[in-house]
Coordinates of C-alpha atoms and ligand atoms in Angstrom, one line a residue:
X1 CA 0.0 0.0 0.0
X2 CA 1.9 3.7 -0.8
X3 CA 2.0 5.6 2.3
X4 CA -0.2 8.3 0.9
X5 CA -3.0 6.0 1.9
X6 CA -2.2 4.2 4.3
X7 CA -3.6 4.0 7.8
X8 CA -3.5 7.6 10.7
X9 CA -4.5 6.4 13.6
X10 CA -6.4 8.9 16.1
X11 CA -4.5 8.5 19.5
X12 CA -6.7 9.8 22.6
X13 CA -7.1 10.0 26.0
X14 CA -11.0 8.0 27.1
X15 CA -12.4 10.6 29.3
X16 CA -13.6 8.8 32.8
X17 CA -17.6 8.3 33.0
X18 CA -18.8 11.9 34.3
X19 CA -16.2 13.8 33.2
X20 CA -16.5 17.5 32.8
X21 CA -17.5 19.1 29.3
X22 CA -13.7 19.7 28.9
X23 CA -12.9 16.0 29.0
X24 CA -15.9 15.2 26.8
X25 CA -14.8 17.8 23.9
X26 CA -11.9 15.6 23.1
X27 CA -14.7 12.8 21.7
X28 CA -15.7 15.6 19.2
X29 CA -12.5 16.6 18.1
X30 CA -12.0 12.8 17.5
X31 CA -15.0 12.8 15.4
X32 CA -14.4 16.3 13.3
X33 CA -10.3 15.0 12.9
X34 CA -12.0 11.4 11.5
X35 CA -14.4 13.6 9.2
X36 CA -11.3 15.6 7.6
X37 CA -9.4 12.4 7.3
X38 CA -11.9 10.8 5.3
X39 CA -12.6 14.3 3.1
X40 CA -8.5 14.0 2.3
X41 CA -8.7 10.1 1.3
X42 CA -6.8 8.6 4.3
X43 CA -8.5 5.9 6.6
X44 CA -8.1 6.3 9.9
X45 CA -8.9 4.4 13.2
X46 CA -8.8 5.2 16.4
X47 CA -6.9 4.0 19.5
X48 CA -8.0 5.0 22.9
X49 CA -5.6 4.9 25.7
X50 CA -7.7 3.7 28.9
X51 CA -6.7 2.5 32.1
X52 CA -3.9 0.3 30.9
X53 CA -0.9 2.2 28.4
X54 CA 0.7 -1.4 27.7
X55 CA -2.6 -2.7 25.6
X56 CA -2.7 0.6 23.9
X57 CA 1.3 0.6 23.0
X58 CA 0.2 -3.2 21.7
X59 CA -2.3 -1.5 19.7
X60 CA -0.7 1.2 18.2
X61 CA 3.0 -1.9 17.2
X62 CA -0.1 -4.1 16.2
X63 CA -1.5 -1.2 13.5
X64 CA 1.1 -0.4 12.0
X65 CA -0.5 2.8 11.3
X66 CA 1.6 5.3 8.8
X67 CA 1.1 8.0 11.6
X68 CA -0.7 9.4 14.5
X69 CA -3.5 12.4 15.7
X70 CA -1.8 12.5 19.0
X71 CA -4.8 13.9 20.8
X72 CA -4.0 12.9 24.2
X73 CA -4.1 15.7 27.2
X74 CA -3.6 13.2 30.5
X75 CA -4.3 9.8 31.5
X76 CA -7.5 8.5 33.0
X77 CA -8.3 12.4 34.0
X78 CA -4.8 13.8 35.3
X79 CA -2.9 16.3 32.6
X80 CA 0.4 15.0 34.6
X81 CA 0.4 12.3 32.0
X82 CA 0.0 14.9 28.9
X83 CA 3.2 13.3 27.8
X84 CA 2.1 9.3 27.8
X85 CA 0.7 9.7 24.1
X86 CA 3.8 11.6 22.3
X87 CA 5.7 8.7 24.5
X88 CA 3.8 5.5 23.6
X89 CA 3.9 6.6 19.6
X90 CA 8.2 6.4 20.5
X91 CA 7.7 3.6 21.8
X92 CA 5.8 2.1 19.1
X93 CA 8.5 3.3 16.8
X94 CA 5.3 5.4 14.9
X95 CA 5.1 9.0 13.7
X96 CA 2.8 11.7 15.8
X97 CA 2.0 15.6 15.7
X98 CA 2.0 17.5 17.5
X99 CA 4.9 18.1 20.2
X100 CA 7.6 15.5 21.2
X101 CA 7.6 14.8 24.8
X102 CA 10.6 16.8 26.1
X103 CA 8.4 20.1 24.7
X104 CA 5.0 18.6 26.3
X105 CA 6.3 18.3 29.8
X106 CA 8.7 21.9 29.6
X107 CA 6.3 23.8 28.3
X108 CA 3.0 22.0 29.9
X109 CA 4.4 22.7 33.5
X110 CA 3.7 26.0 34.6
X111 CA 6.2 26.5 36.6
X112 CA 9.0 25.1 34.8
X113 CA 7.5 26.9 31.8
X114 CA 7.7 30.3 33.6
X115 CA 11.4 29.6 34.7
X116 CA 12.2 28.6 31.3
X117 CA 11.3 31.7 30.2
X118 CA 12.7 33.8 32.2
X119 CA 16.1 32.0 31.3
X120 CA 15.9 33.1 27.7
X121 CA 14.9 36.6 28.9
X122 CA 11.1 36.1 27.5
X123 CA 8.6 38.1 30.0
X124 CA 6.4 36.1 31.8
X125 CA 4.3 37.8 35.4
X126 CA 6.6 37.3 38.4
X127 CA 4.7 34.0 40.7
X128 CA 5.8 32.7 44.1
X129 CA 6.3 28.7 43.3
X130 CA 5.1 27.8 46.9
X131 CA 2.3 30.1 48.1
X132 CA 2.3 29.3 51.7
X133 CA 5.8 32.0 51.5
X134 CA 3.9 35.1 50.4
X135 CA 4.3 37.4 53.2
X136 CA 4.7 40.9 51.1
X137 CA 1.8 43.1 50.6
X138 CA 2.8 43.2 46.3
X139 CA -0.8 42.0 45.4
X140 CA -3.0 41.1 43.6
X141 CA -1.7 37.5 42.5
X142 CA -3.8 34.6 40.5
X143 CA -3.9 31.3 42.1
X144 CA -3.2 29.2 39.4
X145 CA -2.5 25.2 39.0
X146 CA 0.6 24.1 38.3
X147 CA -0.4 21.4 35.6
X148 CA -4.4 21.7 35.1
X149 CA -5.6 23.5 31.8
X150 CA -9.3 24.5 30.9
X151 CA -9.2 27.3 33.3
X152 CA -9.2 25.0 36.4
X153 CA -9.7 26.7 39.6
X154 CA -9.4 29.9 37.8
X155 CA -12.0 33.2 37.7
X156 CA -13.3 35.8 40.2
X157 CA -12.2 33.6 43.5
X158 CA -8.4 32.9 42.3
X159 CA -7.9 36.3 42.6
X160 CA -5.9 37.0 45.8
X161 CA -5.2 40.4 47.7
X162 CA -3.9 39.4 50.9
X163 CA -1.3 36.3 52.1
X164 CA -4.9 35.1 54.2
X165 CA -6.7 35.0 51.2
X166 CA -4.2 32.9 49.5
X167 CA -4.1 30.9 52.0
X168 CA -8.4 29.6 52.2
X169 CA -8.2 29.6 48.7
X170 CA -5.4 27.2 48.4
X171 CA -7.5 25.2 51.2
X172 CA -10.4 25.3 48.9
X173 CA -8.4 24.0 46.2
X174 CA -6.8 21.3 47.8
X175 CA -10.0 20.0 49.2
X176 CA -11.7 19.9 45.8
X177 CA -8.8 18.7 43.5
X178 CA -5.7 18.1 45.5
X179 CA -2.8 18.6 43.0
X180 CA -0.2 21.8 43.0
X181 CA -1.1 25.0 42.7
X182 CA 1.4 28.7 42.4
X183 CA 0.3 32.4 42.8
X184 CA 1.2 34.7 39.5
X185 CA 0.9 38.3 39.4
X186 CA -2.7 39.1 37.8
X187 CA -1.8 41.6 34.7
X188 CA -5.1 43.9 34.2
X189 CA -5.3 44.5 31.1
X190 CA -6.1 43.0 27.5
X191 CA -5.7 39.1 26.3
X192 CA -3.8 37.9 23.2
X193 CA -4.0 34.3 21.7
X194 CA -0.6 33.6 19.3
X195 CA -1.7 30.3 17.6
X196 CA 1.8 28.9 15.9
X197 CA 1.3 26.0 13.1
X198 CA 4.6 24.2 11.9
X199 CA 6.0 25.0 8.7
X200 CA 8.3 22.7 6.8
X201 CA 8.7 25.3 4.1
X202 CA 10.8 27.3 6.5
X203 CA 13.3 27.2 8.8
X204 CA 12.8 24.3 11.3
X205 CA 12.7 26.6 14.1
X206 CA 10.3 29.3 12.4
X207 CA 6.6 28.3 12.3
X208 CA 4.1 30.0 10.8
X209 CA 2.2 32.7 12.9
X210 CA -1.8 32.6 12.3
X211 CA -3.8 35.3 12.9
X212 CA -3.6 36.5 16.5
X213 CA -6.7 36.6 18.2
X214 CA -7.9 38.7 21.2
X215 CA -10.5 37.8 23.7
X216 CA -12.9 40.4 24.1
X217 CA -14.6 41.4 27.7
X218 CA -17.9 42.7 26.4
X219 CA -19.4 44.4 28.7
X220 CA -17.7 43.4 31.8
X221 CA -18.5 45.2 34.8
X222 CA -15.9 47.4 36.1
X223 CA -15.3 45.6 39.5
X224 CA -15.2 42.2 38.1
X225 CA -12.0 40.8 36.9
X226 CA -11.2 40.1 33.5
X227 CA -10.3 36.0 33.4
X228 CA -11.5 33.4 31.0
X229 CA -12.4 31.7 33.4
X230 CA -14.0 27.9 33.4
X231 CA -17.7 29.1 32.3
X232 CA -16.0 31.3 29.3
X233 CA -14.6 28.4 27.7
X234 CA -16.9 25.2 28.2
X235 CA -20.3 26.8 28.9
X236 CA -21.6 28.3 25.7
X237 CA -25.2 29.1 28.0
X238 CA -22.8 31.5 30.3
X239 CA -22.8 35.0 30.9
X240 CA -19.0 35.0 31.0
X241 CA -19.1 32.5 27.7
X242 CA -21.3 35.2 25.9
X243 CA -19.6 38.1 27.5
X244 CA -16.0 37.1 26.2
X245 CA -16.1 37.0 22.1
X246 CA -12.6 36.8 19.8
X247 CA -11.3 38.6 17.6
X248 CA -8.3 39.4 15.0
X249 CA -6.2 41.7 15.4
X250 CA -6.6 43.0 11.6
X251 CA -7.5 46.1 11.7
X252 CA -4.3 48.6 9.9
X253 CA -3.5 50.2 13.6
X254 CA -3.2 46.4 15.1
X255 CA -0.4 46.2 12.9
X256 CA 2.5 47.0 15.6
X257 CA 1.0 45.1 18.1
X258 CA 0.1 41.9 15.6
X259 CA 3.7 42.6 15.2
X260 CA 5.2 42.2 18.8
X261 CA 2.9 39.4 19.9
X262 CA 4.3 37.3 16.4
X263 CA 7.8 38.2 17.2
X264 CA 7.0 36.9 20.8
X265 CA 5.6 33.8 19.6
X266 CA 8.4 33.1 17.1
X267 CA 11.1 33.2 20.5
X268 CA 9.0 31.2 22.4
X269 CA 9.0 28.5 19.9
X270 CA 12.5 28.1 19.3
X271 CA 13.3 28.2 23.1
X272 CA 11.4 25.6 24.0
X273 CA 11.9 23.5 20.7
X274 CA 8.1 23.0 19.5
X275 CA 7.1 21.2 16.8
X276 CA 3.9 20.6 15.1
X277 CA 1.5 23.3 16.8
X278 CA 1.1 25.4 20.1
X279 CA -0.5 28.8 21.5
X280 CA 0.0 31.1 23.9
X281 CA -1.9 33.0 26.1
X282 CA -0.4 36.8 26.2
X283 CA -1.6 39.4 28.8
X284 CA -0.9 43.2 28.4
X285 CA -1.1 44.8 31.2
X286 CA -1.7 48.9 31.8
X287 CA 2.0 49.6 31.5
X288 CA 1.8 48.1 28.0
X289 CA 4.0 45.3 28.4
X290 CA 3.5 41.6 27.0
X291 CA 3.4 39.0 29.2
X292 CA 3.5 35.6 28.6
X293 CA 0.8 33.6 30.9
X294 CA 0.2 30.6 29.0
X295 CA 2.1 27.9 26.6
X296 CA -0.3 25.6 25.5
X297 CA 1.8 23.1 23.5
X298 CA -1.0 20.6 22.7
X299 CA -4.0 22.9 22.4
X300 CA -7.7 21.9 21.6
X301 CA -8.4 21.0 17.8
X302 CA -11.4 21.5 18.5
X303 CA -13.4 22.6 15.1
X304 CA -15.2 25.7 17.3
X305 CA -11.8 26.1 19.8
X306 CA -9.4 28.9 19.0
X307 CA -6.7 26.8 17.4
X308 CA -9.0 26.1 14.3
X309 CA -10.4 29.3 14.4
X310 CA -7.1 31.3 14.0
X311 CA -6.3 28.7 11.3
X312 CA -9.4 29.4 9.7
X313 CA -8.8 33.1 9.3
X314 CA -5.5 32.2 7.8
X315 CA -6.6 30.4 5.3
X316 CA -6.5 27.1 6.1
X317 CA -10.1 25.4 7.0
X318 CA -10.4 22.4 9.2
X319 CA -9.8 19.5 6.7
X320 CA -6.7 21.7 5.5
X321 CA -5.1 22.4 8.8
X322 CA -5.6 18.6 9.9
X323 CA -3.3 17.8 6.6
X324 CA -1.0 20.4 7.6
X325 CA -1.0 18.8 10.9
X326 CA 0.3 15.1 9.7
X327 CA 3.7 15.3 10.6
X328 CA 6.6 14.7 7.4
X329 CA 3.7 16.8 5.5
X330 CA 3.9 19.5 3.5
X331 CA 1.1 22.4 3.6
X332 CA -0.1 25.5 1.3
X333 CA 1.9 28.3 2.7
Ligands
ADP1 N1 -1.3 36.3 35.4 C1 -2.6 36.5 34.9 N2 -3.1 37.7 34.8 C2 -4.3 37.9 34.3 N3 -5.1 36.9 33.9 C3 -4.6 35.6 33.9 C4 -3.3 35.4 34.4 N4 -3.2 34.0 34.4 C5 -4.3 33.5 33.9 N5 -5.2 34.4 33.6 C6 -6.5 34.3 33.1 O1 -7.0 32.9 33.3 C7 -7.1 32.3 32.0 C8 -6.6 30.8 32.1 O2 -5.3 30.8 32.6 P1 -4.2 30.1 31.8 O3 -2.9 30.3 32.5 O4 -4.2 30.4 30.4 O5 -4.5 28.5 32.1 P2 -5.2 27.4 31.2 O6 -4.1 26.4 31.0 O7 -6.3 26.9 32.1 O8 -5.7 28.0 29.9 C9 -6.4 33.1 31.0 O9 -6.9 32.9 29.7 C10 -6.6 34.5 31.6 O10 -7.8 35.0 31.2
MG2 MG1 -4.7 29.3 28.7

């Protein structure tokens, strides 16, 4: 069989019964990734990785498949184990997208991201790595998990003003969902998205920057503040979700901005060696600086999410961007 039609598997992580609509989205990106599959010609299957990674690396050796969706965010419900997909397709001596695993777990850690960062002189908001220390009065600071994505924990509550606040919210937190959380300083201000696609055209260490996107607070009342916060992104019957709308940055006096926040994304990429596809979450505060907040190096595909949807206004539609996804294959500049 030539390669050009041979087998891409769909590698994901089965979310646990009554998981939360964050968990359950990655079914439908299966599906829409399946859909644009099938519209380029390739068959696909898909593997999920469930409660025991050696059937699934069986699987996968078993297959044979000519490369992998690598789709998975954690294992069994923790996004510790973002790197067990990206690691069982090494194992199984098969392609994936996406990021290798050294990238996944540098730039997927918080923390480490942050200190990464500030190591290659990037600007990220100063944090304090073990919150029961803050004793200064330099607030306000976000608490913030150290490994959770989807906004977890995050909105009106993680905002702390006092070392007493910190600490019941971090109480809250660890009741509810154990795990390790920081405190970052919160930057008021206005929220970039820099979506980054690979581009084999170009230098290995110079991906192509989509459009860059801002979230919008419409109408957000003056004392609340501005964080996407768990409602925003998952539930579309939300005030916040309705409240927070995207958009380009396109307009001719965007220009300088669209500028900086594509130069940003272009150093952040070759310091922590992506591949395949990321986006960052940018804050600028009232001073006017950039600061990175967020490296999402295995973001949602999600056909609505704002991966697609910066793709999208570049040019590329879903069925496109999954082709340019396949890694070893070339894409329309
Ligand atoms: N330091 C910060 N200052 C202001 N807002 C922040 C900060 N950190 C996070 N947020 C808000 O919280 C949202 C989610 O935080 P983020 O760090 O991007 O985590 P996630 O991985 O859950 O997307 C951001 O999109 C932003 O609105
Ligand atoms: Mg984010």
């Amino acid at each position: 069989m030539p390669p050009e039609t041979a087998t891409i598997a769909i590698l994901y992580d089965r979310p646990l019964p009554g998981a939360d609509a964050d968990e359950r989205e990655r079914l439908e990106v299966v599906a829409a990734i399946r859909t644009a599959l099938t519209a380029l010609g390739r068959p696909s299957v898909t593997v999920a990785l469930g409660a025991e990674p050696r059937a699934c690396l069986a699987r996968l050796r078993a297959l044979r498949p000519s490369a992998v969706v690598n789709l998975v965010e954690g294992w069994r419900g923790d996004p510790a184990y973002e790197t067990l997909g990206a690691l069982l397709c090494r194992a199984a001596g098969v392609r994936h997208s996406g990021n290798p695993a050294h990238a996944l777990a540098l730039a997927g850690g918080k923390v480490e991201a942050k200190i990464h960062l500030r190591r290659r002189g990037l600007p990220t908001p100063a944090w304090i790595a073990d919150p029961g220390s803050w004793q200064t009065d330099d607030a306000p600071y976000l608490v913030k998990s150290a490994v959770a994505h989807g906004s977890l924990g995050l909105g009106r509550h993680a905002l702390v003003r006092t070392p007493a606040e910190a600490r019941a919210r971090l109480r809250t937190l660890h009741a509810r969902w154990g795990s390790v959380w920081f405190l970052e300083r919160y930057v008021e201000g206005r929220e970039f998205h820099v979506a980054l696609l690979t581009d084999p055209a170009r230098r290995p260490r110079a991906p192509r920057v989509l459009p860059v996107a801002e979230t919008v607070f419409a109408d957000w009342p003056e004392d609340e503040p501005r964080i996407v916060d768990y409602r925003a992104k998952w539930r579309p019957a939300s005030r916040a979700y309705r409240q927070t709308r995207r958009r380009f940055l396109d307009r001719p006096d965007d220009a300088p901005l669209r500028a900086a926040l594509a130069r940003l994304g272009q150093r952040v990429w070759a310091a922590f060696g992506l591949e395949g596809y990321a986006r960052l979450d940018i804050r600028q505060g009232r001073d006017g600086r950039l600061e990175i907040i967020d490296i999402n190096p295995n973001p949602s595909l999600h056909p609505e999410a704002g991966f697609a949807a910066a793709a999208s206004a570049g040019g590329l539609d879903y069925t496109r961007l999954v082709a340019a996804l396949l890694p070893g294959e070339a894409h329309e500049p």
